[in-house]
Short mmCIF file of C-alpha atoms and ligand atoms in Angstrom, two decimals:
data_model
loop_
_atom_site.label_atom_id
_atom_site.label_comp_id
_atom_site.label_asym_id
_atom_site.label_seq_id
_atom_site.Cartn_x
_atom_site.Cartn_y
_atom_site.Cartn_z
CA UNK A 26 139.16 137.74 59.08
CA UNK A 27 136.73 136.27 56.62
CA UNK A 28 137.46 132.74 57.85
CA UNK A 29 136.84 133.76 61.47
CA UNK A 30 133.30 134.83 60.67
CA UNK A 31 132.72 131.56 58.84
CA UNK A 32 133.78 129.50 61.88
CA UNK A 33 131.61 131.46 64.24
CA UNK A 34 128.65 131.02 61.89
CA UNK A 35 129.14 127.26 61.65
CA UNK A 36 129.33 126.93 65.45
CA UNK A 37 125.99 128.62 65.91
CA UNK A 38 124.48 126.36 63.31
CA UNK A 39 125.98 123.20 64.89
CA UNK A 40 124.47 123.82 68.34
CA UNK A 41 120.97 122.32 68.01
CA UNK A 42 122.15 119.55 65.73
CA UNK A 43 124.84 118.54 68.30
CA UNK A 44 122.20 118.36 71.07
CA UNK A 45 119.97 116.13 69.01
CA UNK A 46 122.94 113.80 68.32
CA UNK A 47 123.79 113.59 72.01
CA UNK A 48 120.24 112.40 72.75
CA UNK A 49 119.37 115.32 75.06
CA UNK A 50 115.96 115.57 73.41
CA UNK A 51 115.14 111.97 74.33
CA UNK A 52 111.88 111.76 76.35
CA UNK A 53 112.34 111.29 80.07
CA UNK A 54 109.89 110.17 82.67
CA UNK A 55 109.78 111.37 86.25
CA UNK A 56 109.06 108.71 88.80
CA UNK A 57 108.16 109.60 92.43
CA UNK A 58 109.64 107.60 95.32
CA UNK A 59 108.88 107.89 98.98
CA UNK A 60 111.13 106.76 101.83
CA UNK A 61 110.01 105.73 105.32
CA UNK A 62 110.27 109.36 106.43
CA UNK A 63 107.89 110.30 103.63
CA UNK A 64 110.48 112.30 101.79
CA UNK A 65 109.49 112.52 98.17
CA UNK A 66 112.06 112.40 95.46
CA UNK A 67 111.38 112.43 91.76
CA UNK A 68 114.38 111.26 89.74
CA UNK A 69 113.86 111.21 86.01
CA UNK A 70 114.72 108.30 83.80
CA UNK A 71 115.05 107.85 80.07
CA UNK A 72 111.71 106.57 78.87
CA UNK A 73 113.24 103.35 77.64
CA UNK A 74 115.22 102.78 80.82
CA UNK A 75 114.20 100.22 83.43
CA UNK A 76 112.72 101.95 86.46
CA UNK A 77 114.30 100.64 89.66
CA UNK A 78 112.00 99.31 92.36
CA UNK A 79 113.86 101.26 95.05
CA UNK A 80 115.63 104.59 95.07
CA UNK A 81 117.90 105.87 97.78
CA UNK A 82 116.38 108.93 99.46
CA UNK A 83 118.74 111.89 98.87
CA UNK A 84 117.74 113.46 102.19
CA UNK A 85 118.06 110.64 104.71
CA UNK A 86 119.56 107.81 102.71
CA UNK A 87 116.69 105.41 103.43
CA UNK A 88 115.47 103.25 100.58
CA UNK A 89 112.46 104.82 98.86
CA UNK A 90 109.76 102.99 96.98
CA UNK A 91 107.04 103.99 94.51
CA UNK A 92 104.16 103.23 96.88
CA UNK A 93 103.70 106.25 99.12
CA UNK A 94 101.52 104.34 101.56
CA UNK A 95 103.96 101.50 101.88
CA UNK A 96 107.49 102.87 101.77
CA UNK A 97 110.30 100.33 102.23
CA UNK A 98 111.32 99.77 105.81
CA UNK A 99 114.30 101.75 106.92
CA UNK A 100 117.53 99.65 107.19
CA UNK A 101 117.49 99.23 110.94
CA UNK A 102 116.14 96.50 113.21
CA UNK A 103 114.35 98.55 115.88
CA UNK A 104 110.69 99.19 115.13
CA UNK A 105 110.69 102.80 114.09
CA UNK A 106 107.89 104.96 112.78
CA UNK A 107 107.67 108.63 112.17
CA UNK A 108 104.94 110.53 113.96
CA UNK A 109 103.37 111.25 110.59
CA UNK A 110 103.28 107.53 109.77
CA UNK A 111 101.44 106.86 113.02
CA UNK A 112 98.92 109.61 112.30
CA UNK A 113 98.33 108.34 108.84
CA UNK A 114 97.87 104.78 110.05
CA UNK A 115 95.40 105.80 112.79
CA UNK A 116 93.47 107.95 110.39
CA UNK A 117 93.12 105.24 107.80
CA UNK A 118 92.05 102.75 110.50
CA UNK A 119 89.38 105.22 111.69
CA UNK A 120 88.23 105.79 108.14
CA UNK A 121 87.97 102.05 107.57
CA UNK A 122 85.94 101.58 110.73
CA UNK A 123 83.64 104.41 109.79
CA UNK A 124 83.12 103.12 106.29
CA UNK A 125 82.33 99.68 107.71
CA UNK A 126 79.88 101.14 110.20
CA UNK A 127 78.15 103.14 107.46
CA UNK A 128 77.93 100.07 105.26
CA UNK A 129 76.36 98.03 108.08
CA UNK A 130 73.97 100.84 108.82
CA UNK A 131 72.94 101.04 105.22
CA UNK A 132 72.46 97.25 105.15
CA UNK A 133 70.29 97.39 108.26
CA UNK A 134 68.13 100.21 106.87
CA UNK A 135 67.76 98.45 103.54
CA UNK A 136 66.39 95.32 105.20
CA UNK A 137 62.63 95.23 104.95
CA UNK A 138 60.72 95.36 108.24
CA UNK A 139 58.31 92.59 108.97
ZN1 ZN B 1262 114.12 110.30 103.33
#
Protein backbone atom coordinates (compact mmCIF):
# COMPACT_ATOMS: atom_id res chain seq x y z
CA UNK A 1 0.00 0.00 0.00
CA UNK A 2 2.78 2.40 0.90
CA UNK A 3 4.74 1.43 -2.21
CA UNK A 4 1.69 2.06 -4.44
CA UNK A 5 1.51 5.67 -3.31
CA UNK A 6 5.21 6.08 -3.93
CA UNK A 7 4.90 4.86 -7.54
CA UNK A 8 1.95 7.15 -8.25
CA UNK A 9 3.87 10.09 -6.82
CA UNK A 10 6.95 9.40 -8.95
CA UNK A 11 4.85 9.12 -12.14
CA UNK A 12 3.35 12.56 -11.58
CA UNK A 13 6.80 13.98 -11.04
CA UNK A 14 8.21 12.29 -14.17
CA UNK A 15 5.67 13.80 -16.57
CA UNK A 16 7.15 17.21 -17.34
CA UNK A 17 10.71 15.87 -17.27
CA UNK A 18 9.83 13.13 -19.76
CA UNK A 19 8.32 15.71 -22.15
CA UNK A 20 11.44 17.82 -22.03
CA UNK A 21 13.56 14.77 -22.80
CA UNK A 22 11.40 13.85 -25.80
CA UNK A 23 11.99 17.32 -27.25
CA UNK A 24 8.33 18.34 -27.29
CA UNK A 25 9.26 21.75 -25.99
CA UNK A 26 11.56 22.38 -28.99
CA UNK A 27 10.59 25.57 -30.83
CA UNK A 28 8.61 25.06 -34.02
CA UNK A 29 7.96 27.42 -36.87
CA UNK A 30 4.79 27.54 -38.94
CA UNK A 31 5.29 28.08 -42.63
CA UNK A 32 2.41 29.00 -44.94
CA UNK A 33 2.12 27.37 -48.35
CA UNK A 34 -0.39 28.10 -51.10
CA UNK A 35 -1.36 25.77 -53.92
CA UNK A 36 -2.67 26.80 -57.36
CA UNK A 37 -6.22 26.75 -55.95
CA UNK A 38 -5.08 29.19 -53.27
CA UNK A 39 -5.65 26.73 -50.48
CA UNK A 40 -3.53 27.78 -47.55
CA UNK A 41 -1.82 25.22 -45.38
CA UNK A 42 0.47 25.95 -42.48
CA UNK A 43 2.53 22.94 -41.50
CA UNK A 44 4.91 23.48 -38.63
CA UNK A 45 8.53 22.47 -38.69
CA UNK A 46 11.21 22.14 -36.08
CA UNK A 47 13.06 25.44 -36.04
CA UNK A 48 16.30 23.71 -37.01
CA UNK A 49 14.70 21.67 -39.80
CA UNK A 50 15.12 22.54 -43.47
CA UNK A 51 11.90 24.09 -44.79
CA UNK A 52 10.90 22.37 -48.05
CA UNK A 53 10.34 24.57 -51.10
CA UNK A 54 7.08 22.83 -51.90
CA UNK A 55 4.39 21.21 -49.78
CA UNK A 56 1.59 18.99 -51.01
CA UNK A 57 -1.78 20.68 -50.50
CA UNK A 58 -3.78 18.49 -48.10
CA UNK A 59 -7.05 19.57 -49.76
CA UNK A 60 -6.44 19.03 -53.48
CA UNK A 61 -3.01 17.40 -53.60
CA UNK A 62 -1.48 20.12 -55.79
CA UNK A 63 2.02 21.26 -54.93
CA UNK A 64 1.97 24.36 -52.76
CA UNK A 65 4.68 27.00 -52.53
CA UNK A 66 5.53 29.76 -50.09
CA UNK A 67 4.75 32.58 -52.55
CA UNK A 68 1.01 33.20 -52.42
CA UNK A 69 1.06 35.25 -55.63
CA UNK A 70 3.00 32.62 -57.55
CA UNK A 71 1.88 29.18 -56.45
CA UNK A 72 3.47 26.25 -58.25
CA UNK A 73 1.64 25.15 -61.37
CA UNK A 74 -0.72 22.23 -60.89
CA UNK A 75 0.61 18.94 -62.26
CA UNK A 76 -1.38 18.91 -65.46
CA UNK A 77 -0.62 20.07 -68.98
CA UNK A 78 -3.80 21.94 -69.86
CA UNK A 79 -3.69 25.64 -69.05
CA UNK A 80 -5.87 25.86 -66.00
CA UNK A 81 -6.61 28.77 -63.75
CA UNK A 82 -9.12 29.23 -61.01
CA UNK A 83 -11.61 32.05 -61.35
CA UNK A 84 -10.01 33.70 -58.34
CA UNK A 85 -6.59 33.57 -60.00
CA UNK A 86 -8.04 35.34 -63.03
CA UNK A 87 -9.65 38.01 -60.88
CA UNK A 88 -6.46 38.57 -58.96
CA UNK A 89 -4.44 38.82 -62.17
CA UNK A 90 -6.84 41.29 -63.77
CA UNK A 91 -6.95 43.40 -60.65
CA UNK A 92 -3.18 43.61 -60.32
CA UNK A 93 -2.90 44.51 -64.02
CA UNK A 94 -5.45 47.29 -63.55
CA UNK A 95 -3.65 48.52 -60.46
CA UNK A 96 -0.36 48.55 -62.35
CA UNK A 97 -1.89 50.55 -65.22
CA UNK A 98 -3.45 53.01 -62.81
CA UNK A 99 -0.21 53.48 -60.90
CA UNK A 100 1.63 54.06 -64.17
CA UNK A 101 -0.99 56.57 -65.33
CA UNK A 102 -0.79 58.45 -62.06
CA UNK A 103 2.99 58.50 -62.22
CA UNK A 104 2.89 59.92 -65.75
CA UNK A 105 0.31 62.47 -64.70
CA UNK A 106 2.47 63.57 -61.80
CA UNK A 107 5.48 63.81 -64.11
CA UNK A 108 3.52 65.96 -66.56
CA UNK A 109 2.25 68.25 -63.81
CA UNK A 110 5.70 68.59 -62.32
CA UNK A 111 7.18 69.74 -65.62
CA UNK A 112 7.54 73.52 -65.65
CA UNK A 113 5.46 75.38 -68.21
CA UNK A 114 7.29 77.61 -70.62
ZN1 LIG B 1 -5.14 22.97 -52.79
